[in-house]
Amino acid sequence: MDMPIRTADEVDLDRLNSALGFLMRLAQLKIYERFFEEVGEHNLKPGEFSVLWVILHNPGIRQSVLGQRLMIKRAHMTKLIRALEDQNLVSRKIPDGDRRAVEITLTPEAVTRVEQASQWFFSYEASVGANLTAGERQQLTALLQKFVGLG
Amino acid sequence: MDMPIRTADEVDLDRLNSALGFLMRLAQLKIYERFFEEVGEHNLKPGEFSVLWVILHNPGIRQSVLGQRLMIKRAHMTKLIRALEDQNLVSRKIPDGDRRAVEITLTPEAVTRVEQASQWFFSYEASVGANLTAGERQQLTALLQKFVGLG
DNA sequence: TGGAGATTGTTTCTTTGTAAACAAATTTTG
DNA sequence: CAAAATTTGTTTACAAAGAAACAATCTCCA
């Protein structure tokens, strides 16, 4: 009365294997796994790197704008920024023009660290999707950009 | 001395806007947002639907195999299954052949519910990526399948 | 056969992220 | 101008997901 044993690749997903949400989740998990395997001594999480990178390229950016662009909720952004501040990587300034807002800048120390980490990050990124051809990778990138409205 | 204000789409992402990990995260967040906007009365989370769907198509599947296929960790799978059990949607059976394992089956009630939810789910899924052409959508699906090793 | 190691699932603790209520400042509008 | 509504960020409480330690069972091989 027991069922025959299935191994993982014998599981029948039926139509689920064409569902974009499902595929996207698997893809992201795969990418994150590799990130943590390879991040080594940089001691950064994916979200931290992207936040620092964007601040580097947009010094004085406001927390709210940063969150909108990276799709990070306000409540969570507060925690991320405070954690970065505790590591002395960012500084906060209340602008005179709007005293509700917070403008974020990298510390000089962080500029160096982010520049170093970015060398690793973008070579890691280039190795993601090594099971695709260069053309396929390029296509996938372009389609995702259009999908999320960045193209 | 204040910085000029940037709006979200004026933020300079530099090379980050071609990073697959970043694009994939944005894409997934966008998809999840729509899921919750449209799920309505079905009262399901994305993970719950996929788990129930796979059990429907693989009755008696083992927790471990389900987790491997859906990339859900064992510790989390335990909680998911217990929550489903509490809603009387799945039943667990310890097989005689291996008393460590657990085989999962849908309750008759759940079969009906999943069949109904799947009608909604797959039409919702078809509407995801409406800003792509049909051909682009198809390409994206195929590339993701290859990327995650399902194609 | 029986003991070492692997597998399966659970429990506990921590991290990551969201939701809702709140406070302060700004904008809108009557 | 003043009250109402909105924006911005923070706090608190909670949910989702993972890591590590554990217990039970099974496999393998000396």
XYZ file of N, CA and C in Angstrom, chain A residues 15 36 61 99 109:
15
model
N 1.864 21.515 -15.246
C 2.009 22.854 -15.831
C 2.847 23.811 -15.001
N 26.465 33.074 -1.881
C 27.031 32.814 -0.559
C 28.200 31.836 -0.624
N 21.609 60.141 -1.826
C 20.274 59.650 -2.198
C 19.412 59.499 -0.942
N 12.850 68.246 6.343
C 13.408 67.646 7.555
C 12.795 66.294 7.925
N 35.854 55.006 3.880
C 36.155 53.589 4.098
C 35.269 52.699 3.240
